[in-house]
mmCIF file of C-alpha atoms and ligand atoms in Angstrom:
data_model
loop_
_atom_site.group_PDB
_atom_site.id
_atom_site.type_symbol
_atom_site.label_atom_id
_atom_site.label_comp_id
_atom_site.label_asym_id
_atom_site.label_seq_id
_atom_site.Cartn_x
_atom_site.Cartn_y
_atom_site.Cartn_z
ATOM 1 C CA UNK A 1 13.274 -127.553 -192.149
ATOM 2 C CA UNK A 2 10.306 -129.234 -193.786
ATOM 3 C CA UNK A 3 10.207 -128.508 -197.495
ATOM 4 C CA UNK A 4 8.346 -131.548 -198.778
ATOM 5 C CA UNK A 5 4.724 -131.386 -199.881
ATOM 6 C CA UNK A 6 3.270 -128.263 -201.384
ATOM 7 C CA UNK A 7 4.099 -124.777 -200.211
ATOM 8 C CA UNK A 8 1.157 -122.946 -198.605
ATOM 9 C CA UNK A 9 1.173 -119.476 -200.163
ATOM 10 C CA UNK A 10 -1.260 -117.820 -197.741
ATOM 11 C CA UNK A 11 -0.254 -114.202 -198.252
ATOM 12 C CA UNK A 12 -2.979 -111.859 -199.528
ATOM 13 C CA UNK A 13 -1.506 -111.841 -203.001
ATOM 14 C CA UNK A 14 0.135 -113.070 -205.055
ATOM 15 C CA UNK A 15 -2.244 -115.944 -204.422
ATOM 16 C CA UNK A 16 -1.920 -119.565 -205.575
ATOM 17 C CA UNK A 17 -2.712 -120.148 -209.255
ATOM 18 C CA UNK A 18 -5.076 -123.012 -210.234
ATOM 19 C CA UNK A 19 -3.424 -125.877 -212.093
ATOM 20 C CA UNK A 20 -5.588 -125.346 -215.195
ATOM 21 C CA UNK A 21 -4.591 -121.657 -215.351
ATOM 22 C CA UNK A 22 -0.902 -122.559 -215.069
ATOM 23 C CA UNK A 23 -1.329 -125.065 -217.876
ATOM 24 C CA UNK A 24 -3.117 -122.483 -220.029
ATOM 25 C CA UNK A 25 -0.138 -120.122 -219.734
ATOM 26 C CA UNK A 26 2.322 -122.913 -220.459
ATOM 27 C CA UNK A 27 2.322 -122.980 -224.230
ATOM 28 C CA UNK A 28 4.343 -121.576 -227.117
ATOM 29 C CA UNK A 29 4.182 -117.797 -227.563
ATOM 30 C CA UNK A 30 2.211 -116.654 -230.604
ATOM 31 C CA UNK A 31 2.574 -113.677 -232.946
ATOM 32 C CA UNK A 32 0.655 -110.831 -231.337
ATOM 33 C CA UNK A 33 -0.204 -109.443 -234.792
ATOM 34 C CA UNK A 34 -1.611 -112.760 -236.051
ATOM 35 C CA UNK A 35 -5.290 -113.543 -236.696
ATOM 36 C CA UNK A 36 -5.064 -116.139 -233.896
ATOM 37 C CA UNK A 37 -4.065 -113.444 -231.422
ATOM 38 C CA UNK A 38 -6.834 -111.123 -232.613
ATOM 39 C CA UNK A 39 -9.385 -113.810 -231.778
ATOM 40 C CA UNK A 40 -7.894 -114.346 -228.324
ATOM 41 C CA UNK A 41 -7.830 -110.584 -227.723
ATOM 42 C CA UNK A 42 -11.476 -110.112 -228.672
ATOM 43 C CA UNK A 43 -12.539 -113.071 -226.548
ATOM 44 C CA UNK A 44 -10.596 -112.070 -223.459
ATOM 45 C CA UNK A 45 -11.467 -108.347 -223.675
ATOM 46 C CA UNK A 46 -15.171 -109.216 -223.907
ATOM 47 C CA UNK A 47 -15.083 -111.796 -221.113
ATOM 48 C CA UNK A 48 -13.152 -109.642 -218.676
ATOM 49 C CA UNK A 49 -16.029 -107.145 -218.662
ATOM 50 C CA UNK A 50 -18.241 -109.806 -217.063
ATOM 51 C CA UNK A 51 -15.996 -110.215 -214.017
ATOM 52 C CA UNK A 52 -15.679 -106.414 -213.753
ATOM 53 C CA UNK A 53 -19.502 -106.154 -213.942
ATOM 54 C CA UNK A 54 -19.189 -103.405 -216.537
ATOM 55 C CA UNK A 55 -20.245 -102.704 -220.098
ATOM 56 C CA UNK A 56 -17.416 -100.185 -220.479
ATOM 57 C CA UNK A 57 -13.866 -100.653 -221.751
ATOM 58 C CA UNK A 58 -11.374 -102.576 -219.636
ATOM 59 C CA UNK A 59 -7.766 -101.748 -220.493
ATOM 60 C CA UNK A 60 -5.117 -104.420 -219.822
ATOM 61 C CA UNK A 61 -1.519 -103.371 -219.132
ATOM 62 C CA UNK A 62 1.559 -105.596 -218.965
ATOM 63 C CA UNK A 63 2.347 -104.064 -215.565
ATOM 64 C CA UNK A 64 1.894 -104.563 -211.837
ATOM 65 C CA UNK A 65 -0.972 -102.889 -209.990
ATOM 66 C CA UNK A 66 1.226 -99.874 -209.315
ATOM 67 C CA UNK A 67 1.409 -99.210 -213.055
ATOM 68 C CA UNK A 68 -2.388 -99.306 -213.280
ATOM 69 C CA UNK A 69 -2.574 -96.789 -210.385
ATOM 70 C CA UNK A 70 -0.360 -94.392 -212.322
ATOM 71 C CA UNK A 71 -2.271 -95.048 -215.537
ATOM 72 C CA UNK A 72 -5.602 -94.237 -213.883
ATOM 73 C CA UNK A 73 -4.450 -90.920 -212.438
ATOM 74 C CA UNK A 74 -2.443 -89.757 -215.439
ATOM 75 C CA UNK A 75 -5.316 -90.440 -217.862
ATOM 76 C CA UNK A 76 -7.837 -88.161 -216.160
ATOM 77 C CA UNK A 77 -5.878 -85.475 -214.271
ATOM 78 C CA UNK A 78 -3.717 -82.449 -214.984
ATOM 79 C CA UNK A 79 -0.659 -81.190 -213.068
ATOM 80 C CA UNK A 80 -1.736 -79.481 -209.824
ATOM 81 C CA UNK A 81 -5.162 -81.124 -209.720
ATOM 82 C CA UNK A 82 -6.460 -81.944 -206.263
ATOM 83 C CA UNK A 83 -7.723 -85.395 -205.368
ATOM 84 C CA UNK A 84 -9.403 -86.515 -202.186
ATOM 85 C CA UNK A 85 -7.971 -89.597 -200.456
ATOM 86 C CA UNK A 86 -8.535 -91.457 -197.200
ATOM 87 C CA UNK A 87 -5.751 -93.423 -195.535
ATOM 88 C CA UNK A 88 -7.192 -96.851 -194.772
ATOM 89 C CA UNK A 89 -3.695 -98.340 -194.675
ATOM 90 C CA UNK A 90 -0.410 -98.802 -196.470
ATOM 91 C CA UNK A 91 -1.834 -99.108 -199.980
ATOM 92 C CA UNK A 92 -4.011 -96.000 -199.735
ATOM 93 C CA UNK A 93 -0.935 -94.177 -198.478
ATOM 94 C CA UNK A 94 1.249 -95.451 -201.335
ATOM 95 C CA UNK A 95 -1.297 -94.421 -203.948
ATOM 96 C CA UNK A 96 -1.374 -90.884 -202.540
ATOM 97 C CA UNK A 97 2.434 -90.819 -202.588
ATOM 98 C CA UNK A 98 2.454 -91.893 -206.239
ATOM 99 C CA UNK A 99 -0.071 -89.149 -207.025
ATOM 100 C CA UNK A 100 2.234 -86.544 -205.462
ATOM 101 C CA UNK A 101 5.183 -87.822 -207.512
ATOM 102 C CA UNK A 102 3.318 -87.328 -210.794
ATOM 103 C CA UNK A 103 2.228 -83.805 -209.903
ATOM 104 C CA UNK A 104 -1.196 -84.325 -208.369
ATOM 105 C CA UNK A 105 -2.118 -82.910 -204.956
ATOM 106 C CA UNK A 106 -3.706 -85.503 -202.677
ATOM 107 C CA UNK A 107 -5.818 -84.188 -199.800
ATOM 108 C CA UNK A 108 -5.911 -86.889 -197.143
ATOM 109 C CA UNK A 109 -9.193 -86.260 -195.318
ATOM 110 C CA UNK A 110 -9.165 -89.188 -192.933
ATOM 111 C CA UNK A 111 -6.970 -91.907 -191.522
ATOM 112 C CA UNK A 112 -8.000 -95.183 -189.952
ATOM 113 C CA UNK A 113 -5.993 -98.381 -190.233
ATOM 114 C CA UNK A 114 -8.662 -100.360 -188.372
ATOM 115 C CA UNK A 115 -11.758 -99.786 -190.521
ATOM 116 C CA UNK A 116 -12.913 -98.839 -194.015
ATOM 117 C CA UNK A 117 -13.532 -95.324 -195.304
ATOM 118 C CA UNK A 118 -15.986 -93.228 -193.272
ATOM 119 C CA UNK A 119 -18.298 -91.790 -195.961
ATOM 120 C CA UNK A 120 -19.340 -88.876 -193.731
ATOM 121 C CA UNK A 121 -15.760 -87.592 -193.777
ATOM 122 C CA UNK A 122 -15.786 -87.707 -197.581
ATOM 123 C CA UNK A 123 -19.149 -85.935 -197.725
ATOM 124 C CA UNK A 124 -18.009 -83.160 -195.386
ATOM 125 C CA UNK A 125 -14.788 -82.556 -197.336
ATOM 126 C CA UNK A 126 -16.686 -82.371 -200.617
ATOM 127 C CA UNK A 127 -19.254 -80.005 -199.114
ATOM 128 C CA UNK A 128 -16.418 -77.711 -198.022
ATOM 129 C CA UNK A 129 -15.003 -77.701 -201.550
ATOM 130 C CA UNK A 130 -17.244 -74.827 -202.688
ATOM 131 C CA UNK A 131 -15.127 -73.973 -205.727
ATOM 132 C CA UNK A 132 -15.159 -77.615 -206.889
ATOM 133 C CA UNK A 133 -11.380 -77.929 -207.015
ATOM 134 C CA UNK A 134 -11.355 -81.629 -206.145
ATOM 135 C CA UNK A 135 -11.202 -83.566 -209.398
ATOM 136 C CA UNK A 136 -11.401 -87.122 -208.055
ATOM 137 C CA UNK A 137 -12.148 -89.149 -204.951
ATOM 138 C CA UNK A 138 -9.622 -91.995 -204.777
ATOM 139 C CA UNK A 139 -10.258 -94.864 -202.367
ATOM 140 C CA UNK A 140 -9.054 -98.417 -201.854
ATOM 141 C CA UNK A 141 -11.777 -101.062 -201.984
ATOM 142 C CA UNK A 142 -10.042 -103.836 -200.051
ATOM 143 C CA UNK A 143 -7.120 -102.508 -197.979
ATOM 144 C CA UNK A 144 -4.698 -105.416 -198.186
ATOM 145 C CA UNK A 145 -2.453 -104.123 -195.394
ATOM 146 C CA UNK A 146 -5.192 -104.116 -192.738
ATOM 147 C CA UNK A 147 -8.021 -106.435 -193.802
ATOM 148 C CA UNK A 148 -10.657 -103.698 -194.023
ATOM 149 C CA UNK A 149 -13.047 -103.427 -196.957
ATOM 150 C CA UNK A 150 -14.685 -100.110 -197.765
ATOM 151 C CA UNK A 151 -18.371 -100.027 -198.711
ATOM 152 C CA UNK A 152 -17.915 -98.322 -202.076
ATOM 153 C CA UNK A 153 -21.630 -97.646 -202.553
ATOM 154 C CA UNK A 154 -21.524 -95.386 -199.474
ATOM 155 C CA UNK A 155 -18.698 -93.356 -200.999
ATOM 156 C CA UNK A 156 -20.761 -92.965 -204.173
ATOM 157 C CA UNK A 157 -23.759 -91.850 -202.101
ATOM 158 C CA UNK A 158 -21.584 -89.318 -200.242
ATOM 159 C CA UNK A 159 -20.480 -87.768 -203.541
ATOM 160 C CA UNK A 160 -24.065 -87.717 -204.828
ATOM 161 C CA UNK A 161 -25.417 -86.199 -201.599
ATOM 162 C CA UNK A 162 -23.274 -83.135 -202.295
ATOM 163 C CA UNK A 163 -23.822 -83.226 -206.056
ATOM 164 C CA UNK A 164 -20.050 -82.909 -206.463
ATOM 165 C CA UNK A 165 -18.661 -83.548 -209.981
ATOM 166 C CA UNK A 166 -15.474 -85.340 -208.793
ATOM 167 C CA UNK A 167 -14.705 -88.680 -210.436
ATOM 168 C CA UNK A 168 -14.798 -91.793 -208.246
ATOM 169 C CA UNK A 169 -11.660 -93.924 -208.658
ATOM 170 C CA UNK A 170 -11.366 -97.228 -206.846
ATOM 171 C CA UNK A 171 -8.310 -99.409 -206.248
ATOM 172 C CA UNK A 172 -9.780 -102.900 -206.265
ATOM 173 C CA UNK A 173 -6.425 -104.583 -206.893
ATOM 174 C CA UNK A 174 -7.078 -107.103 -204.114
ATOM 175 C CA UNK A 175 -10.864 -106.780 -204.089
ATOM 176 C CA UNK A 176 -11.838 -107.749 -207.626
ATOM 177 C CA UNK A 177 -13.291 -111.279 -207.852
ATOM 178 C CA UNK A 178 -13.241 -111.696 -204.053
ATOM 179 C CA UNK A 179 -15.477 -108.862 -202.829
ATOM 180 C CA UNK A 180 -18.449 -107.666 -204.867
ATOM 181 C CA UNK A 181 -17.880 -104.528 -206.931
ATOM 182 C CA UNK A 182 -20.394 -103.009 -209.353
ATOM 183 C CA UNK A 183 -18.758 -100.184 -211.301
ATOM 184 C CA UNK A 184 -21.741 -99.436 -213.556
ATOM 185 C CA UNK A 185 -24.394 -99.717 -210.858
ATOM 186 C CA UNK A 186 -22.366 -97.744 -208.294
ATOM 187 C CA UNK A 187 -21.049 -95.135 -210.717
ATOM 188 C CA UNK A 188 -17.353 -95.905 -210.352
ATOM 189 C CA UNK A 189 -15.488 -93.956 -213.032
ATOM 190 C CA UNK A 190 -12.242 -95.945 -212.938
ATOM 191 C CA UNK A 191 -11.556 -99.340 -211.361
ATOM 192 C CA UNK A 192 -7.929 -100.369 -210.920
ATOM 193 C CA UNK A 193 -7.210 -104.080 -210.606
ATOM 194 C CA UNK A 194 -4.371 -106.568 -210.789
ATOM 195 C CA UNK A 195 -3.886 -110.159 -211.905
ATOM 196 C CA UNK A 196 -2.275 -111.764 -208.876
ATOM 197 C CA UNK A 197 -4.968 -111.611 -206.217
ATOM 198 C CA UNK A 198 -8.623 -112.624 -206.656
ATOM 199 C CA UNK A 199 -8.152 -113.240 -210.383
ATOM 200 C CA UNK A 200 -5.844 -116.167 -209.527
ATOM 201 C CA UNK A 201 -3.197 -115.380 -212.145
ATOM 202 C CA UNK A 202 0.552 -114.929 -211.757
ATOM 203 C CA UNK A 203 1.681 -111.310 -211.259
ATOM 204 C CA UNK A 204 2.270 -109.298 -214.424
ATOM 205 C CA UNK A 205 -0.916 -107.743 -215.805
ATOM 206 C CA UNK A 206 -3.194 -105.064 -214.418
ATOM 207 C CA UNK A 207 -6.364 -103.267 -215.416
ATOM 208 C CA UNK A 208 -8.235 -99.998 -215.705
ATOM 209 C CA UNK A 209 -12.002 -100.277 -216.173
ATOM 210 C CA UNK A 210 -12.913 -96.941 -217.708
ATOM 211 C CA UNK A 211 -16.337 -95.348 -217.443
ATOM 212 C CA UNK A 212 -17.728 -92.696 -219.851
ATOM 213 C CA UNK A 213 -17.016 -89.720 -217.542
ATOM 214 C CA UNK A 214 -13.394 -90.834 -217.174
ATOM 215 C CA UNK A 215 -13.083 -91.151 -220.960
ATOM 216 C CA UNK A 216 -14.381 -87.615 -221.294
ATOM 217 C CA UNK A 217 -11.857 -86.363 -218.706
ATOM 218 C CA UNK A 218 -9.142 -88.158 -220.668
ATOM 219 C CA UNK A 219 -9.626 -85.747 -223.589
ATOM 220 C CA UNK A 220 -8.364 -82.776 -221.563
ATOM 221 C CA UNK A 221 -6.149 -84.485 -218.930
ATOM 222 C CA UNK A 222 -2.802 -82.695 -218.996
ATOM 223 C CA UNK A 223 -0.460 -85.122 -217.259
ATOM 224 C CA UNK A 224 2.056 -86.332 -219.814
ATOM 225 C CA UNK A 225 1.715 -89.974 -220.664
ATOM 226 C CA UNK A 226 2.450 -92.250 -223.569
ATOM 227 C CA UNK A 227 2.685 -95.898 -222.549
ATOM 228 C CA UNK A 228 -0.311 -95.529 -220.233
ATOM 229 C CA UNK A 229 -2.568 -93.582 -222.582
ATOM 230 C CA UNK A 230 -6.030 -95.113 -222.899
ATOM 231 C CA UNK A 231 -6.668 -93.647 -226.356
ATOM 232 C CA UNK A 232 -4.398 -95.841 -228.477
ATOM 233 C CA UNK A 233 -5.079 -98.853 -226.279
ATOM 234 C CA UNK A 234 -8.843 -98.676 -226.601
ATOM 235 C CA UNK A 235 -8.577 -98.003 -230.341
ATOM 236 C CA UNK A 236 -6.359 -101.072 -230.917
ATOM 237 C CA UNK A 237 -8.477 -103.239 -228.596
ATOM 238 C CA UNK A 238 -11.517 -102.740 -230.849
ATOM 239 C CA UNK A 239 -10.036 -105.343 -233.220
ATOM 240 C CA UNK A 240 -8.535 -107.487 -230.436
ATOM 241 C CA UNK A 241 -4.992 -106.099 -230.656
ATOM 242 C CA UNK A 242 -2.693 -103.993 -228.472
ATOM 243 C CA UNK A 243 -0.514 -100.983 -229.397
ATOM 244 C CA UNK A 244 2.580 -102.766 -228.047
ATOM 245 C CA UNK A 245 3.507 -106.347 -227.165
ATOM 246 C CA UNK A 246 0.977 -107.664 -224.660
ATOM 247 C CA UNK A 247 1.690 -110.316 -222.017
ATOM 248 C CA UNK A 248 0.430 -112.991 -224.408
ATOM 249 C CA UNK A 249 0.770 -116.012 -222.141
ATOM 250 C CA UNK A 250 -0.849 -114.267 -219.197
ATOM 251 C CA UNK A 251 -3.777 -113.522 -221.508
ATOM 252 C CA UNK A 252 -4.094 -117.277 -222.217
ATOM 253 C CA UNK A 253 -4.194 -117.695 -218.446
ATOM 254 C CA UNK A 254 -6.676 -114.855 -217.991
ATOM 255 C CA UNK A 255 -9.035 -116.476 -220.468
ATOM 256 C CA UNK A 256 -8.976 -119.676 -218.387
ATOM 257 C CA UNK A 257 -9.183 -117.918 -214.999
ATOM 258 C CA UNK A 258 -12.272 -115.985 -216.079
ATOM 259 C CA UNK A 259 -13.876 -119.262 -217.216
ATOM 260 C CA UNK A 260 -13.247 -120.788 -213.773
ATOM 261 C CA UNK A 261 -14.755 -117.764 -212.008
ATOM 262 C CA UNK A 262 -17.814 -117.656 -214.241
ATOM 263 C CA UNK A 263 -18.321 -121.442 -213.986
ATOM 264 C CA UNK A 264 -18.369 -121.184 -210.196
ATOM 265 C CA UNK A 265 -20.538 -118.054 -210.485
ATOM 266 C CA UNK A 266 -19.299 -114.694 -209.182
ATOM 267 C CA UNK A 267 -21.872 -114.589 -206.384
ATOM 268 C CA UNK A 268 -20.753 -118.058 -205.230
ATOM 269 C CA UNK A 269 -17.134 -116.900 -205.357
ATOM 270 C CA UNK A 270 -17.974 -113.924 -203.116
ATOM 271 C CA UNK A 271 -19.960 -116.144 -200.711
ATOM 272 C CA UNK A 272 -17.052 -118.604 -200.471
ATOM 273 C CA UNK A 273 -14.665 -115.772 -199.578
ATOM 274 C CA UNK A 274 -17.045 -114.445 -196.926
ATOM 275 C CA UNK A 275 -17.493 -117.860 -195.361
ATOM 276 C CA UNK A 276 -13.751 -118.571 -195.213
ATOM 277 C CA UNK A 277 -13.123 -115.132 -193.745
ATOM 278 C CA UNK A 278 -15.695 -115.833 -191.052
ATOM 279 C CA UNK A 279 -14.116 -119.216 -190.247
ATOM 280 C CA UNK A 280 -10.758 -117.461 -189.939
ATOM 281 C CA UNK A 281 -12.148 -114.789 -187.592
ATOM 282 C CA UNK A 282 -13.717 -117.497 -185.426
ATOM 283 C CA UNK A 283 -10.300 -119.149 -185.109
ATOM 284 C CA UNK A 284 -8.631 -115.815 -184.286
ATOM 285 C CA UNK A 285 -11.235 -115.056 -181.634
ATOM 286 C CA UNK A 286 -10.880 -118.518 -180.094
ATOM 287 C CA UNK A 287 -7.111 -118.096 -179.951
ATOM 288 C CA UNK A 288 -7.795 -114.962 -177.901
ATOM 289 C CA UNK A 289 -6.045 -112.766 -180.472
ATOM 290 C CA UNK A 290 -7.222 -109.476 -181.902
ATOM 291 C CA UNK A 291 -8.292 -108.697 -185.476
ATOM 292 C CA UNK A 292 -6.648 -105.482 -186.722
ATOM 293 C CA UNK A 293 -9.982 -104.487 -188.296
ATOM 294 C CA UNK A 294 -12.331 -103.512 -185.473
ATOM 295 C CA UNK A 295 -15.338 -102.614 -187.621
ATOM 296 C CA UNK A 296 -17.505 -105.697 -188.368
ATOM 297 C CA UNK A 297 -19.155 -104.083 -191.385
ATOM 298 C CA UNK A 298 -15.706 -103.657 -192.936
ATOM 299 C CA UNK A 299 -14.313 -107.158 -192.245
ATOM 300 C CA UNK A 300 -12.427 -108.258 -195.356
ATOM 301 C CA UNK A 301 -13.405 -111.411 -197.239
ATOM 302 C CA UNK A 302 -9.865 -111.481 -198.701
ATOM 303 C CA UNK A 303 -7.559 -111.547 -195.714
ATOM 304 C CA UNK A 304 -7.480 -111.260 -191.933
ATOM 305 C CA UNK A 305 -4.734 -109.218 -190.222
ATOM 306 C CA UNK A 306 -4.027 -110.523 -186.723
ATOM 307 C CA UNK A 307 -2.412 -108.422 -183.997
ATOM 308 C CA UNK A 308 0.325 -110.140 -182.008
ATOM 309 C CA UNK A 309 0.140 -110.012 -178.194
ATOM 310 C CA UNK A 310 2.359 -107.223 -176.787
ATOM 311 C CA UNK A 311 6.042 -108.039 -176.794
ATOM 312 C CA UNK A 312 5.767 -110.753 -179.448
ATOM 313 C CA UNK A 313 7.210 -110.383 -182.941
ATOM 314 C CA UNK A 314 4.939 -111.190 -185.863
ATOM 315 C CA UNK A 315 7.950 -111.689 -188.115
ATOM 316 C CA UNK A 316 9.568 -114.187 -185.715
ATOM 317 C CA UNK A 317 6.264 -116.088 -185.674
ATOM 318 C CA UNK A 318 6.039 -116.050 -189.485
ATOM 319 C CA UNK A 319 9.597 -117.379 -189.686
ATOM 320 C CA UNK A 320 8.750 -120.313 -187.386
ATOM 321 C CA UNK A 321 5.704 -121.119 -189.518
ATOM 322 C CA UNK A 322 7.697 -120.961 -192.751
ATOM 323 C CA UNK A 323 10.556 -123.091 -191.448
ATOM 324 C CA UNK A 324 8.411 -125.716 -189.776
ATOM 325 C CA UNK A 325 5.339 -125.917 -191.952
ATOM 326 C CA UNK A 326 6.377 -124.548 -195.325
ATOM 327 C CA UNK A 327 3.727 -121.821 -195.213
ATOM 328 C CA UNK A 328 4.076 -118.130 -196.095
ATOM 329 C CA UNK A 329 1.903 -115.717 -194.118
ATOM 330 C CA UNK A 330 1.722 -112.002 -194.970
ATOM 331 C CA UNK A 331 3.891 -109.547 -193.040
ATOM 332 C CA UNK A 332 2.785 -106.314 -191.392
ATOM 333 C CA UNK A 333 3.490 -103.298 -193.611
ATOM 334 C CA UNK A 334 4.937 -99.919 -192.552
ATOM 335 C CA UNK A 335 3.077 -98.711 -189.413
ATOM 336 C CA UNK A 336 2.103 -102.214 -188.360
ATOM 337 C CA UNK A 337 5.389 -103.922 -189.362
ATOM 338 C CA UNK A 338 6.176 -106.826 -187.020
ATOM 339 C CA UNK A 339 2.937 -106.103 -185.100
ATOM 340 C CA UNK A 340 0.539 -108.032 -187.319
ATOM 341 C CA UNK A 341 0.637 -111.021 -189.598
ATOM 342 C CA UNK A 342 -1.877 -111.472 -192.399
ATOM 343 C CA UNK A 343 -3.735 -114.643 -193.348
ATOM 344 C CA UNK A 344 -4.726 -114.632 -197.017
ATOM 345 C CA UNK A 345 -7.912 -116.618 -197.724
ATOM 346 C CA UNK A 346 -8.517 -115.582 -201.311
ATOM 347 C CA UNK A 347 -8.666 -117.031 -204.792
ATOM 348 C CA UNK A 348 -7.830 -120.703 -205.276
ATOM 349 C CA UNK A 349 -8.667 -121.972 -201.793
ATOM 350 C CA UNK A 350 -11.023 -124.610 -200.406
ATOM 351 C CA UNK A 351 -12.053 -125.827 -196.937
ATOM 352 C CA UNK A 352 -9.092 -128.131 -196.430
ATOM 353 C CA UNK A 353 -6.538 -125.575 -197.617
ATOM 354 C CA UNK A 354 -8.043 -123.098 -195.157
ATOM 355 C CA UNK A 355 -7.938 -125.663 -192.343
ATOM 356 C CA UNK A 356 -4.303 -126.437 -193.156
ATOM 357 C CA UNK A 357 -3.570 -122.728 -193.002
ATOM 358 C CA UNK A 358 -5.258 -122.272 -189.623
ATOM 359 C CA UNK A 359 -3.590 -125.435 -188.249
ATOM 360 C CA UNK A 360 -0.200 -124.058 -189.350
ATOM 361 C CA UNK A 361 -0.945 -120.878 -187.400
ATOM 362 C CA UNK A 362 -2.075 -122.708 -184.258
ATOM 363 C CA UNK A 363 0.950 -125.030 -184.288
ATOM 364 C CA UNK A 364 3.175 -122.023 -185.011
ATOM 365 C CA UNK A 365 1.898 -120.182 -181.901
ATOM 366 C CA UNK A 366 2.934 -123.151 -179.776
ATOM 367 C CA UNK A 367 6.417 -123.399 -181.296
ATOM 368 C CA UNK A 368 7.007 -119.629 -181.239
ATOM 369 C CA UNK A 369 5.742 -119.375 -177.637
ATOM 370 C CA UNK A 370 2.953 -116.957 -178.555
ATOM 371 C CA UNK A 371 0.364 -116.872 -175.739
ATOM 372 C CA UNK A 372 -2.959 -118.166 -177.074
ATOM 373 C CA UNK A 373 -5.944 -120.393 -176.284
ATOM 374 C CA UNK A 374 -6.162 -123.732 -178.052
ATOM 375 C CA UNK A 375 -9.166 -124.717 -180.128
ATOM 376 C CA UNK A 376 -9.200 -122.132 -182.923
ATOM 377 C CA UNK A 377 -8.899 -124.853 -185.556
ATOM 378 C CA UNK A 378 -11.701 -126.867 -183.910
ATOM 379 C CA UNK A 379 -13.985 -123.855 -183.779
ATOM 380 C CA UNK A 380 -13.317 -123.078 -187.451
ATOM 381 C CA UNK A 381 -14.059 -126.705 -188.393
ATOM 382 C CA UNK A 382 -17.355 -126.604 -186.522
ATOM 383 C CA UNK A 383 -18.300 -123.416 -188.332
ATOM 384 C CA UNK A 384 -17.405 -124.895 -191.734
ATOM 385 C CA UNK A 385 -19.436 -128.064 -191.140
ATOM 386 C CA UNK A 386 -22.413 -126.195 -189.729
ATOM 387 C CA UNK A 387 -22.415 -123.802 -192.694
ATOM 388 C CA UNK A 388 -21.750 -126.468 -195.358
ATOM 389 C CA UNK A 389 -24.037 -126.363 -198.395
HETATM 390 C C1 PLP B 401 -1.189 -105.502 -204.193
HETATM 391 C C2 PLP B 401 -1.823 -104.179 -204.090
HETATM 392 C C3 PLP B 401 -1.292 -103.048 -204.721
HETATM 393 C C4 PLP B 401 0.014 -103.059 -205.445
HETATM 394 O O1 PLP B 401 0.021 -103.876 -206.559
HETATM 395 P P1 PLP B 401 1.403 -104.294 -207.246
HETATM 396 O O2 PLP B 401 0.972 -105.321 -208.241
HETATM 397 O O3 PLP B 401 2.267 -104.852 -206.155
HETATM 398 O O4 PLP B 401 1.987 -103.098 -207.860
HETATM 399 C C5 PLP B 401 -1.994 -101.865 -204.625
HETATM 400 N N1 PLP B 401 -3.143 -101.771 -203.937
HETATM 401 C C6 PLP B 401 -3.676 -102.833 -203.295
HETATM 402 C C7 PLP B 401 -4.953 -102.681 -202.531
HETATM 403 C C8 PLP B 401 -3.024 -104.069 -203.351
HETATM 404 O O5 PLP B 401 -3.545 -105.125 -202.703
#
């Protein structure tokens, strides 16, 4: 087993954390009621709006993305409310399940694990909702289980075409900072995000970006909540503080991570993700393997899910890669368990890290006796040199 050198963490989140972000988190804890903390809070709460492309409030929870899912729903809905969902994969399905558990009724209008949301399906379902019972449309921006990215603007347009008053809520837990998202411009009422994917932080904090219509809905939302309530949070945030102990050291890290993203420029960050995703797809195609996402307009910039040839175990392949090359690849989740493996190409990654990742896959196919064509790594290299700045 080769355990020397650095571990390649190529799962689609948690993603590797830049050295400077790790160092920023690695300092003595401070008093979260001190003036020093207040300054940090104000700075970080202002800066985070830039990466969310919003002028509205962004709430930060010491919680995983799942907590921010629950927060988003419980802050705008009442028991028995109907929401419209579309199953693009495992995460869309889990969010609907969570909704059911807290007393909301999800209506799943479509299912496709090989593409993003079909906006026509959303439009039709909203048109049929004559009595306007649907309170929110809840979709996943980047479906991390399949490698499909939904075009959120099309979902907004579908809602507008009907003139339906439902809120638009978007899980961008793995999309934020890797795939463009414009909450204000596209009229997204709540964005849900997490720290451990495109934001390049360790796991542990998550976000709700809250638009004015969502804040209004919050006033009458009947689901019981305390910890998750936006009201006290937003009130305390005005002076840079939090109603309970925040994840102080992750906020030091967040401050640094946002600086890195803004220094590179968000549009450059998105372009880098797109280019690495394309290099990865070229390798996959050369290997003669199939991308789980079959819809080119929905190809994810964050990850690529690769289907194994029939009769071959994705998990056995991942094990060979881990044991021989010290690299973690993402597993297939629920319906596609053992059928796909996922290559994460998000966050803190450059050309050579991507090439190492693809080389680990190509060598792994050989060792695990997975039928494939050679030359995927070569083809990806040619693409990267021909598209170099
Ligand atoms: C990772 C992820 C989640 C779950 O986040 P946790 O931090 O594991 O709770 C939800 N949705 C999407 C799209 C994700 O990628």
